[in-house]
Amino acid sequence: MVSAIILAFNRKEEALKTIGKLEELRQSLPFELEIIIVDNASKDGTSAAIKERHPDLKLISRSINNGIAGWNDGFAVAKHEYLLVLDDDSHVHSGLDKAIKRLEDDPTIGILGFETTDENLKLDVYLAEEDAWKDKQDVPGFIGCGAIIRKELYDKIGGFAEWIFVYTHEFEYAIRCWNAGYRVSFFAEGYVIHRVSKLNRSFKRLRIFGTRNELAIIYKYFDKDKSKFLFRIVMNNLKFIKREGLLSGYYVLQGVAEYFKLKKELTRTPVRQKIQDFYAANFWATKPILTNLKKRLNI
C-alpha cells in the first residue's frame, strides 16, 4: 500500500538510522511498506553501507547529484499507490496508518503533509515559522521531509521539477497538484521527526536557492500581478536580516541574480487563476510586506 522513498546524500549514518526506523515501523503496520533508497551520488560510502546492512532493500545509486529530482527515480519504481517522501534525516514517529486512512477516505487529496518536529516533538527549529501550517486543512505546500503523495497524482503530473535542485520544490509541486484538480492537505495527527543533520545545510544556500526558486515559481505559473508578488518575495526574504545578519540580505540578492539567469530556461505555463489567488493569499512570501513585518516584530 505504501512505498517509502528516502533521498540520501553524504549522510550515511542518518540514512541508516532512517532505514532502521522504517523497518521497526513496518512491523506494526496493517499494510505493506516498501522501502526505496535513492543515493544521490554520495561520496561517503552510503550505497555500500546500505547494500551491506540491508541487501534486501531497493537501492538506486545515482552517479550524478540532481538535487530533489532524485526522488523521482524512487517514485518511478515504487509499486504501491502511496508515496511516503522522506529525507535521509527524517522518519515517521506516528500516524502513518491514520494518514493512509485519511487518503483512502478522501480521494480529492493528492498530497498529505505531516506535522514535522524535532526529536523532542517540538516544532522543527530549522524550518521558518511561516512554513509551519497550523489550523489549516488546505495548504499551498508541504514539508518535503515528511509527506505522502498519491501515486495517481505522480502518474498525472510527473515528479519534482529538475530546475529547482533544492528548496521550495514542495510549493512548485503543490501548485501543479492543485491545478490538476487535487488538494494539498495538512495532517496534524501524524508526526515526522526531522533530526536536522547539520551536514549539507547552510542558511547561505537556503537564502540563495529559496529566493531564486520562489521568484521562478511566480514567473512560471502566474500571469496576473507578477511584478507585485516578485517584489513581495524579495522584500519578505530580506527581513531575515534581522535574524541571520547582513549576510542574509546579500544571499537574497544573489538569489535574485540567479533567478534572472534561470528564467531564461523556463517555459511559462500559468495555472488557473483560482490557484494563483489561493497560492498568493497563503504562501508567506507573497503576502503583503507589512503583514509579515508586524508578525516578525510582534506588533
PDB file of C-alpha atoms in Angstrom:
ATOM      1  CA  MET A   1       0.000   0.000   0.000  1.00  0.00           C
ATOM      2  CA  VAL A   2       2.846   2.442   0.825  1.00  0.00           C
ATOM      3  CA  SER A   3       6.245   2.939  -0.790  1.00  0.00           C
ATOM      4  CA  ALA A   4       8.690   4.991   1.302  1.00  0.00           C
ATOM      5  CA  ILE A   5      11.299   6.828  -0.768  1.00  0.00           C
ATOM      6  CA  ILE A   6      14.363   8.110   1.076  1.00  0.00           C
ATOM      7  CA  LEU A   7      16.686  10.534  -0.704  1.00  0.00           C
ATOM      8  CA  ALA A   8      20.226  10.258   0.657  1.00  0.00           C
ATOM      9  CA  PHE A   9      23.289  12.403   0.097  1.00  0.00           C
ATOM     10  CA  ASN A  10      26.517  12.139   2.097  1.00  0.00           C
ATOM     11  CA  ARG A  11      24.747  11.377   5.371  1.00  0.00           C
ATOM     12  CA  LYS A  12      25.398   7.656   5.636  1.00  0.00           C
ATOM     13  CA  GLU A  13      24.673   7.247   9.333  1.00  0.00           C
ATOM     14  CA  GLU A  14      21.498   9.303   9.097  1.00  0.00           C
ATOM     15  CA  ALA A  15      20.262   7.239   6.146  1.00  0.00           C
ATOM     16  CA  LEU A  16      20.932   4.005   8.027  1.00  0.00           C
ATOM     17  CA  LYS A  17      19.060   5.347  11.049  1.00  0.00           C
ATOM     18  CA  THR A  18      16.063   6.282   8.912  1.00  0.00           C
ATOM     19  CA  ILE A  19      16.010   2.828   7.331  1.00  0.00           C
ATOM     20  CA  GLY A  20      16.141   1.246  10.779  1.00  0.00           C
ATOM     21  CA  LYS A  21      13.232   3.380  11.977  1.00  0.00           C
ATOM     22  CA  LEU A  22      11.165   2.397   8.942  1.00  0.00           C
ATOM     23  CA  GLU A  23      11.891  -1.289   9.419  1.00  0.00           C
ATOM     24  CA  GLU A  24      10.757  -1.004  13.032  1.00  0.00           C
ATOM     25  CA  LEU A  25       7.630   0.844  11.952  1.00  0.00           C
ATOM     26  CA  ARG A  26       6.532  -1.635   9.331  1.00  0.00           C
ATOM     27  CA  GLN A  27       6.379  -4.417  11.920  1.00  0.00           C
ATOM     28  CA  SER A  28       3.377  -2.668  13.451  1.00  0.00           C
ATOM     29  CA  LEU A  29       1.573  -1.584  10.287  1.00  0.00           C
ATOM     30  CA  PRO A  30      -1.551  -3.354   8.987  1.00  0.00           C
ATOM     31  CA  PHE A  31      -0.334  -2.924   5.393  1.00  0.00           C
ATOM     32  CA  GLU A  32       2.815  -3.448   3.345  1.00  0.00           C
ATOM     33  CA  LEU A  33       5.561  -0.808   3.481  1.00  0.00           C
ATOM     34  CA  GLU A  34       8.095  -0.882   0.659  1.00  0.00           C
ATOM     35  CA  ILE A  35      11.408   0.889   1.363  1.00  0.00           C
ATOM     36  CA  ILE A  36      13.331   2.510  -1.505  1.00  0.00           C
ATOM     37  CA  ILE A  37      16.558   4.451  -1.113  1.00  0.00           C
ATOM     38  CA  VAL A  38      17.913   6.821  -3.743  1.00  0.00           C
ATOM     39  CA  ASP A  39      21.578   7.617  -3.135  1.00  0.00           C
ATOM     40  CA  ASN A  40      22.141  10.939  -4.871  1.00  0.00           C
ATOM     41  CA  ALA A  41      25.812  10.394  -5.790  1.00  0.00           C
ATOM     42  CA  SER A  42      27.115  10.282  -2.212  1.00  0.00           C
ATOM     43  CA  LYS A  43      30.875  10.169  -1.688  1.00  0.00           C
ATOM     44  CA  ASP A  44      30.825   8.834   1.872  1.00  0.00           C
ATOM     45  CA  GLY A  45      30.049   5.185   1.172  1.00  0.00           C
ATOM     46  CA  THR A  46      26.299   5.447   1.675  1.00  0.00           C
ATOM     47  CA  SER A  47      25.399   2.938  -1.044  1.00  0.00           C
ATOM     48  CA  ALA A  48      27.993   0.403   0.086  1.00  0.00           C
ATOM     49  CA  ALA A  49      26.804   0.592   3.692  1.00  0.00           C
ATOM     50  CA  ILE A  50      23.166   0.125   2.699  1.00  0.00           C
ATOM     51  CA  LYS A  51      23.997  -2.833   0.458  1.00  0.00           C
ATOM     52  CA  GLU A  52      25.923  -4.465   3.270  1.00  0.00           C
ATOM     53  CA  ARG A  53      23.379  -3.955   6.044  1.00  0.00           C
ATOM     54  CA  HIS A  54      20.138  -4.027   4.048  1.00  0.00           C
ATOM     55  CA  PRO A  55      20.735  -6.175   0.938  1.00  0.00           C
ATOM     56  CA  ASP A  56      17.011  -6.870   0.574  1.00  0.00           C
ATOM     57  CA  LEU A  57      16.036  -3.219   0.082  1.00  0.00           C
ATOM     58  CA  LYS A  58      15.601  -1.483  -3.247  1.00  0.00           C
ATOM     59  CA  LEU A  59      18.605   0.820  -3.691  1.00  0.00           C
ATOM     60  CA  ILE A  60      19.125   3.236  -6.580  1.00  0.00           C
ATOM     61  CA  SER A  61      22.659   4.650  -6.741  1.00  0.00           C
ATOM     62  CA  ARG A  62      22.929   7.737  -8.911  1.00  0.00           C
ATOM     63  CA  SER A  63      26.215   8.803 -10.498  1.00  0.00           C
ATOM     64  CA  ILE A  64      25.192  12.486 -10.613  1.00  0.00           C
ATOM     65  CA  ASN A  65      23.518  14.535  -7.887  1.00  0.00           C
ATOM     66  CA  ASN A  66      20.390  16.090  -9.383  1.00  0.00           C
ATOM     67  CA  GLY A  67      19.042  17.515  -6.155  1.00  0.00           C
ATOM     68  CA  ILE A  68      15.449  16.999  -5.134  1.00  0.00           C
ATOM     69  CA  ALA A  69      14.667  15.441  -8.530  1.00  0.00           C
ATOM     70  CA  GLY A  70      16.500  12.368  -7.238  1.00  0.00           C
ATOM     71  CA  TRP A  71      13.260  11.375  -5.507  1.00  0.00           C
ATOM     72  CA  ASN A  72      11.751  10.896  -8.954  1.00  0.00           C
ATOM     73  CA  ASP A  73      13.906   7.812  -9.508  1.00  0.00           C
ATOM     74  CA  GLY A  74      12.262   6.242  -6.492  1.00  0.00           C
ATOM     75  CA  PHE A  75       8.776   7.387  -7.468  1.00  0.00           C
ATOM     76  CA  ALA A  76       9.189   5.748 -10.872  1.00  0.00           C
ATOM     77  CA  VAL A  77       9.862   2.262  -9.474  1.00  0.00           C
ATOM     78  CA  ALA A  78       7.518   2.383  -6.470  1.00  0.00           C
ATOM     79  CA  LYS A  79       4.951  -0.391  -6.595  1.00  0.00           C
ATOM     80  CA  HIS A  80       2.331   0.976  -4.214  1.00  0.00           C
ATOM     81  CA  GLU A  81      -0.384   3.607  -4.501  1.00  0.00           C
ATOM     82  CA  TYR A  82       1.008   5.957  -1.860  1.00  0.00           C
ATOM     83  CA  LEU A  83       4.485   7.514  -1.888  1.00  0.00           C
ATOM     84  CA  LEU A  84       5.942   8.401   1.511  1.00  0.00           C
ATOM     85  CA  VAL A  85       8.585  11.090   0.958  1.00  0.00           C
ATOM     86  CA  LEU A  86      11.436  11.223   3.486  1.00  0.00           C
ATOM     87  CA  ASP A  87      14.848  12.838   3.815  1.00  0.00           C
ATOM     88  CA  ASP A  88      17.763  10.733   4.969  1.00  0.00           C
ATOM     89  CA  ASP A  89      17.492  12.505   8.340  1.00  0.00           C
ATOM     90  CA  SER A  90      13.736  12.203   8.894  1.00  0.00           C
ATOM     91  CA  HIS A  91      11.450   9.367   9.950  1.00  0.00           C
ATOM     92  CA  VAL A  92       7.810   8.753  10.791  1.00  0.00           C
ATOM     93  CA  HIS A  93       7.130   8.923  14.510  1.00  0.00           C
ATOM     94  CA  SER A  94       3.409   8.171  14.458  1.00  0.00           C
ATOM     95  CA  GLY A  95       0.186   8.410  12.497  1.00  0.00           C
ATOM     96  CA  LEU A  96       1.084   6.745   9.191  1.00  0.00           C
ATOM     97  CA  ASP A  97      -1.854   4.348   9.411  1.00  0.00           C
ATOM     98  CA  LYS A  98      -4.213   7.241  10.187  1.00  0.00           C
ATOM     99  CA  ALA A  99      -2.789   9.265   7.303  1.00  0.00           C
ATOM    100  CA  ILE A 100      -3.408   6.429   4.864  1.00  0.00           C
ATOM    101  CA  LYS A 101      -6.974   6.073   6.113  1.00  0.00           C
ATOM    102  CA  ARG A 102      -7.454   9.802   5.531  1.00  0.00           C
ATOM    103  CA  LEU A 103      -6.238   9.411   1.943  1.00  0.00           C
ATOM    104  CA  GLU A 104      -8.381   6.327   1.393  1.00  0.00           C
ATOM    105  CA  ASP A 105     -11.445   8.161   2.688  1.00  0.00           C
ATOM    106  CA  ASP A 106     -10.841  11.320   0.621  1.00  0.00           C
ATOM    107  CA  PRO A 107      -9.687  10.740  -2.976  1.00  0.00           C
ATOM    108  CA  THR A 108      -9.540  14.507  -3.602  1.00  0.00           C
ATOM    109  CA  ILE A 109      -6.337  14.756  -1.529  1.00  0.00           C
ATOM    110  CA  GLY A 110      -3.277  14.433  -3.744  1.00  0.00           C
ATOM    111  CA  ILE A 111      -0.672  15.293  -1.108  1.00  0.00           C
ATOM    112  CA  LEU A 112      -0.912  14.907   2.648  1.00  0.00           C
ATOM    113  CA  GLY A 113       1.745  16.720   4.661  1.00  0.00           C
ATOM    114  CA  PHE A 114       2.745  15.572   8.144  1.00  0.00           C
ATOM    115  CA  GLU A 115       3.439  17.734  11.155  1.00  0.00           C
ATOM    116  CA  THR A 116       7.249  17.982  11.313  1.00  0.00           C
ATOM    117  CA  THR A 117       9.005  18.172  14.666  1.00  0.00           C
ATOM    118  CA  ASP A 118      12.411  17.728  16.217  1.00  0.00           C
ATOM    119  CA  GLU A 119      13.295  14.665  18.298  1.00  0.00           C
ATOM    120  CA  ASN A 120      11.581  16.189  21.338  1.00  0.00           C
ATOM    121  CA  LEU A 121       8.361  16.579  19.347  1.00  0.00           C
ATOM    122  CA  LYS A 122       8.832  20.323  19.238  1.00  0.00           C
ATOM    123  CA  LEU A 123       8.316  22.282  16.031  1.00  0.00           C
ATOM    124  CA  ASP A 124      11.192  21.726  13.603  1.00  0.00           C
ATOM    125  CA  VAL A 125      13.545  24.534  14.563  1.00  0.00           C
ATOM    126  CA  TYR A 126      15.274  24.520  11.181  1.00  0.00           C
ATOM    127  CA  LEU A 127      12.096  25.459   9.361  1.00  0.00           C
ATOM    128  CA  ALA A 128      10.835  29.025   9.436  1.00  0.00           C
ATOM    129  CA  GLU A 129       7.685  29.680  11.400  1.00  0.00           C
ATOM    130  CA  GLU A 130       5.999  30.812   8.195  1.00  0.00           C
ATOM    131  CA  ASP A 131       6.338  27.300   6.759  1.00  0.00           C
ATOM    132  CA  ALA A 132       4.505  25.517   9.576  1.00  0.00           C
ATOM    133  CA  TRP A 133       0.795  25.470   8.756  1.00  0.00           C
ATOM    134  CA  LYS A 134      -1.370  25.127  11.798  1.00  0.00           C
ATOM    135  CA  ASP A 135      -5.128  25.472  11.859  1.00  0.00           C
ATOM    136  CA  LYS A 136      -5.478  24.906   8.105  1.00  0.00           C
ATOM    137  CA  GLN A 137      -6.590  21.871   6.148  1.00  0.00           C
ATOM    138  CA  ASP A 138      -5.885  23.076   2.620  1.00  0.00           C
ATOM    139  CA  VAL A 139      -2.383  24.470   2.224  1.00  0.00           C
ATOM    140  CA  PRO A 140      -0.153  25.885  -0.565  1.00  0.00           C
ATOM    141  CA  GLY A 141       2.677  23.431   0.098  1.00  0.00           C
ATOM    142  CA  PHE A 142       4.102  20.810   2.417  1.00  0.00           C
ATOM    143  CA  ILE A 143       7.313  19.963   4.247  1.00  0.00           C
ATOM    144  CA  GLY A 144       9.407  17.850   1.893  1.00  0.00           C
ATOM    145  CA  CYS A 145      10.934  15.618   4.561  1.00  0.00           C
ATOM    146  CA  GLY A 146       7.552  14.213   5.574  1.00  0.00           C
ATOM    147  CA  ALA A 147       4.608  13.878   3.201  1.00  0.00           C
ATOM    148  CA  ILE A 148       2.567  11.330   1.289  1.00  0.00           C
ATOM    149  CA  ILE A 149       1.928  11.744  -2.433  1.00  0.00           C
ATOM    150  CA  ARG A 150      -0.815   9.787  -4.135  1.00  0.00           C
ATOM    151  CA  LYS A 151       0.831   7.713  -6.889  1.00  0.00           C
ATOM    152  CA  GLU A 152      -2.100   8.540  -9.145  1.00  0.00           C
ATOM    153  CA  LEU A 153      -1.119  12.213  -8.895  1.00  0.00           C
ATOM    154  CA  TYR A 154       2.506  11.446  -9.750  1.00  0.00           C
ATOM    155  CA  ASP A 155       1.333   9.490 -12.805  1.00  0.00           C
ATOM    156  CA  LYS A 156      -0.597  12.561 -13.992  1.00  0.00           C
ATOM    157  CA  ILE A 157       1.792  15.454 -13.306  1.00  0.00           C
ATOM    158  CA  GLY A 158       5.180  13.771 -13.030  1.00  0.00           C
ATOM    159  CA  GLY A 159       7.743  14.233 -10.295  1.00  0.00           C
ATOM    160  CA  PHE A 160       9.606  17.108  -8.696  1.00  0.00           C
ATOM    161  CA  ALA A 161      10.942  19.819 -11.021  1.00  0.00           C
ATOM    162  CA  GLU A 162      14.574  19.285 -12.004  1.00  0.00           C
ATOM    163  CA  TRP A 163      15.174  23.018 -12.435  1.00  0.00           C
ATOM    164  CA  ILE A 164      14.656  23.672  -8.730  1.00  0.00           C
ATOM    165  CA  PHE A 165      17.541  21.499  -7.444  1.00  0.00           C
ATOM    166  CA  VAL A 166      16.921  22.309  -3.773  1.00  0.00           C
ATOM    167  CA  TYR A 167      14.368  24.177  -1.604  1.00  0.00           C
ATOM    168  CA  THR A 168      10.744  25.177  -2.337  1.00  0.00           C
ATOM    169  CA  HIS A 169      10.119  22.163  -4.592  1.00  0.00           C
ATOM    170  CA  GLU A 170       7.168  21.383  -2.329  1.00  0.00           C
ATOM    171  CA  PHE A 171       5.409  24.601  -3.315  1.00  0.00           C
ATOM    172  CA  GLU A 172       6.096  24.146  -7.012  1.00  0.00           C
ATOM    173  CA  TYR A 173       4.732  20.608  -6.827  1.00  0.00           C
ATOM    174  CA  ALA A 174       1.734  21.727  -4.797  1.00  0.00           C
ATOM    175  CA  ILE A 175       0.789  24.291  -7.441  1.00  0.00           C
ATOM    176  CA  ARG A 176       0.741  21.560 -10.072  1.00  0.00           C
ATOM    177  CA  CYS A 177      -1.220  19.320  -7.716  1.00  0.00           C
ATOM    178  CA  TRP A 178      -3.911  21.942  -7.168  1.00  0.00           C
ATOM    179  CA  ASN A 179      -4.022  22.760 -10.871  1.00  0.00           C
ATOM    180  CA  ALA A 180      -4.584  19.073 -11.668  1.00  0.00           C
ATOM    181  CA  GLY A 181      -7.717  19.098  -9.531  1.00  0.00           C
ATOM    182  CA  TYR A 182      -6.338  17.587  -6.328  1.00  0.00           C
ATOM    183  CA  ARG A 183      -5.896  19.117  -2.890  1.00  0.00           C
ATOM    184  CA  VAL A 184      -2.865  19.526  -0.640  1.00  0.00           C
ATOM    185  CA  SER A 185      -3.785  18.977   2.994  1.00  0.00           C
ATOM    186  CA  PHE A 186      -2.026  19.278   6.330  1.00  0.00           C
ATOM    187  CA  PHE A 187      -2.299  16.269   8.654  1.00  0.00           C
ATOM    188  CA  ALA A 188      -1.896  17.227  12.305  1.00  0.00           C
ATOM    189  CA  GLU A 189      -2.481  13.694  13.631  1.00  0.00           C
ATOM    190  CA  GLY A 190       0.769  12.326  12.230  1.00  0.00           C
ATOM    191  CA  TYR A 191       4.326  13.277  13.129  1.00  0.00           C
ATOM    192  CA  VAL A 192       7.555  13.061  11.194  1.00  0.00           C
ATOM    193  CA  ILE A 193      10.699  13.694  13.192  1.00  0.00           C
ATOM    194  CA  HIS A 194      13.266  15.761  11.334  1.00  0.00           C
ATOM    195  CA  ARG A 195      16.571  15.112  13.041  1.00  0.00           C
ATOM    196  CA  VAL A 196      18.094  18.035  11.121  1.00  0.00           C
ATOM    197  CA  SER A 197      21.614  16.861  10.413  1.00  0.00           C
ATOM    198  CA  LYS A 198      23.990  19.807  10.130  1.00  0.00           C
ATOM    199  CA  LEU A 199      25.695  18.165   7.156  1.00  0.00           C
ATOM    200  CA  ASN A 200      24.891  19.765   3.775  1.00  0.00           C
ATOM    201  CA  ARG A 201      22.976  22.669   5.356  1.00  0.00           C
ATOM    202  CA  SER A 202      23.626  26.397   5.398  1.00  0.00           C
ATOM    203  CA  PHE A 203      21.464  29.484   5.512  1.00  0.00           C
ATOM    204  CA  LYS A 204      23.515  30.784   2.575  1.00  0.00           C
ATOM    205  CA  ARG A 205      22.224  28.025   0.320  1.00  0.00           C
ATOM    206  CA  LEU A 206      18.740  28.342   1.777  1.00  0.00           C
ATOM    207  CA  ARG A 207      18.520  32.073   1.042  1.00  0.00           C
ATOM    208  CA  ILE A 208      20.051  31.850  -2.446  1.00  0.00           C
ATOM    209  CA  PHE A 209      18.058  28.878  -3.709  1.00  0.00           C
ATOM    210  CA  GLY A 210      14.949  29.747  -1.712  1.00  0.00           C
ATOM    211  CA  THR A 211      14.748  33.265  -3.132  1.00  0.00           C
ATOM    212  CA  ARG A 212      15.612  32.128  -6.648  1.00  0.00           C
ATOM    213  CA  ASN A 213      13.015  29.386  -6.688  1.00  0.00           C
ATOM    214  CA  GLU A 214      10.224  31.395  -5.076  1.00  0.00           C
ATOM    215  CA  LEU A 215      10.667  34.057  -7.758  1.00  0.00           C
ATOM    216  CA  ALA A 216      10.816  31.443 -10.517  1.00  0.00           C
ATOM    217  CA  ILE A 217       7.580  29.830  -9.352  1.00  0.00           C
ATOM    218  CA  ILE A 218       5.756  33.151  -9.721  1.00  0.00           C
ATOM    219  CA  TYR A 219       7.327  33.781 -13.126  1.00  0.00           C
ATOM    220  CA  LYS A 220       6.409  30.340 -14.434  1.00  0.00           C
ATOM    221  CA  TYR A 221       2.918  29.877 -13.048  1.00  0.00           C
ATOM    222  CA  PHE A 222       1.438  33.363 -12.623  1.00  0.00           C
ATOM    223  CA  ASP A 223       0.085  35.701 -15.301  1.00  0.00           C
ATOM    224  CA  LYS A 224      -1.549  38.313 -13.052  1.00  0.00           C
ATOM    225  CA  ASP A 225       0.197  40.740 -10.689  1.00  0.00           C
ATOM    226  CA  LYS A 226       3.547  39.041 -11.248  1.00  0.00           C
ATOM    227  CA  SER A 227       5.567  42.178 -10.531  1.00  0.00           C
ATOM    228  CA  LYS A 228       3.776  42.764  -7.233  1.00  0.00           C
ATOM    229  CA  PHE A 229       4.414  39.244  -5.996  1.00  0.00           C
ATOM    230  CA  LEU A 230       8.019  39.182  -7.197  1.00  0.00           C
ATOM    231  CA  PHE A 231       8.657  42.373  -5.246  1.00  0.00           C
ATOM    232  CA  ARG A 232       6.994  40.987  -2.128  1.00  0.00           C
ATOM    233  CA  ILE A 233       9.109  37.836  -2.263  1.00  0.00           C
ATOM    234  CA  VAL A 234      12.346  39.812  -2.354  1.00  0.00           C
ATOM    235  CA  MET A 235      11.293  42.158   0.445  1.00  0.00           C
ATOM    236  CA  ASN A 236       9.936  39.408   2.674  1.00  0.00           C
ATOM    237  CA  ASN A 237      13.140  37.400   2.279  1.00  0.00           C
ATOM    238  CA  LEU A 238      15.247  40.446   3.110  1.00  0.00           C
ATOM    239  CA  LYS A 239      13.563  40.547   6.506  1.00  0.00           C
ATOM    240  CA  PHE A 240      15.638  37.525   7.524  1.00  0.00           C
ATOM    241  CA  ILE A 241      18.489  40.001   8.002  1.00  0.00           C
ATOM    242  CA  LYS A 242      17.054  40.667  11.464  1.00  0.00           C
ATOM    243  CA  ARG A 243      17.525  37.022  12.456  1.00  0.00           C
ATOM    244  CA  GLU A 244      20.508  35.953  10.362  1.00  0.00           C
ATOM    245  CA  GLY A 245      22.550  39.128   9.918  1.00  0.00           C
ATOM    246  CA  LEU A 246      23.543  41.283   6.948  1.00  0.00           C
ATOM    247  CA  LEU A 247      24.998  38.357   5.019  1.00  0.00           C
ATOM    248  CA  SER A 248      21.483  37.007   4.700  1.00  0.00           C
ATOM    249  CA  GLY A 249      20.499  40.060   2.654  1.00  0.00           C
ATOM    250  CA  TYR A 250      23.488  39.587   0.397  1.00  0.00           C
ATOM    251  CA  TYR A 251      22.495  35.976  -0.235  1.00  0.00           C
ATOM    252  CA  VAL A 252      18.931  37.031  -1.033  1.00  0.00           C
ATOM    253  CA  LEU A 253      20.277  39.422  -3.675  1.00  0.00           C
ATOM    254  CA  GLN A 254      22.415  36.603  -5.035  1.00  0.00           C
ATOM    255  CA  GLY A 255      19.226  34.582  -5.287  1.00  0.00           C
ATOM    256  CA  VAL A 256      17.628  37.378  -7.306  1.00  0.00           C
ATOM    257  CA  ALA A 257      20.591  37.342  -9.691  1.00  0.00           C
ATOM    258  CA  GLU A 258      20.308  33.557 -10.032  1.00  0.00           C
ATOM    259  CA  TYR A 259      16.602  33.918 -10.770  1.00  0.00           C
ATOM    260  CA  PHE A 260      17.297  36.158 -13.766  1.00  0.00           C
ATOM    261  CA  LYS A 261      19.656  33.508 -15.116  1.00  0.00           C
ATOM    262  CA  LEU A 262      17.158  30.703 -14.519  1.00  0.00           C
ATOM    263  CA  LYS A 263      14.107  32.416 -16.027  1.00  0.00           C
ATOM    264  CA  LYS A 264      15.731  32.280 -19.472  1.00  0.00           C
ATOM    265  CA  GLU A 265      15.460  28.495 -19.319  1.00  0.00           C
ATOM    266  CA  LEU A 266      11.864  28.332 -18.085  1.00  0.00           C
ATOM    267  CA  THR A 267       8.734  27.968 -20.177  1.00  0.00           C
ATOM    268  CA  ARG A 268       5.818  29.884 -18.710  1.00  0.00           C
ATOM    269  CA  THR A 269       2.792  27.671 -18.023  1.00  0.00           C
ATOM    270  CA  PRO A 270       0.312  29.747 -15.970  1.00  0.00           C
ATOM    271  CA  VAL A 271      -2.059  27.788 -13.771  1.00  0.00           C
ATOM    272  CA  ARG A 272      -5.739  28.568 -13.311  1.00  0.00           C
ATOM    273  CA  GLN A 273      -6.463  31.973 -11.777  1.00  0.00           C
ATOM    274  CA  LYS A 274      -8.163  30.367  -8.791  1.00  0.00           C
ATOM    275  CA  ILE A 275      -4.933  28.516  -8.000  1.00  0.00           C
ATOM    276  CA  GLN A 276      -2.851  31.677  -8.407  1.00  0.00           C
ATOM    277  CA  ASP A 277      -5.123  33.514  -5.980  1.00  0.00           C
ATOM    278  CA  PHE A 278      -5.017  30.711  -3.423  1.00  0.00           C
ATOM    279  CA  TYR A 279      -1.229  30.457  -3.540  1.00  0.00           C
ATOM    280  CA  ALA A 280      -0.698  34.220  -3.324  1.00  0.00           C
ATOM    281  CA  ALA A 281      -3.018  34.509  -0.330  1.00  0.00           C
ATOM    282  CA  ASN A 282      -1.489  31.625   1.619  1.00  0.00           C
ATOM    283  CA  PHE A 283       2.225  31.448   0.827  1.00  0.00           C
ATOM    284  CA  TRP A 284       4.153  33.516   3.371  1.00  0.00           C
ATOM    285  CA  ALA A 285       6.482  35.287   0.905  1.00  0.00           C
ATOM    286  CA  THR A 286       3.701  36.546  -1.363  1.00  0.00           C
ATOM    287  CA  LYS A 287       1.721  38.094   1.472  1.00  0.00           C
ATOM    288  CA  PRO A 288       1.755  41.887   1.973  1.00  0.00           C
ATOM    289  CA  ILE A 289       5.111  43.068   3.293  1.00  0.00           C
ATOM    290  CA  LEU A 290       3.763  44.947   6.313  1.00  0.00           C
ATOM    291  CA  THR A 291       1.692  41.944   7.406  1.00  0.00           C
ATOM    292  CA  ASN A 292       4.770  39.754   7.677  1.00  0.00           C
ATOM    293  CA  LEU A 293       6.822  42.544   9.228  1.00  0.00           C
ATOM    294  CA  LYS A 294       4.298  43.021  12.025  1.00  0.00           C
ATOM    295  CA  LYS A 295       4.434  39.306  12.799  1.00  0.00           C
ATOM    296  CA  ARG A 296       8.229  39.348  12.955  1.00  0.00           C
ATOM    297  CA  LEU A 297       8.276  42.373  15.249  1.00  0.00           C
ATOM    298  CA  ASN A 298       5.382  41.034  17.339  1.00  0.00           C
ATOM    299  CA  ILE A 299       3.369  44.189  16.722  1.00  0.00           C
TER     300      ILE A 299
END
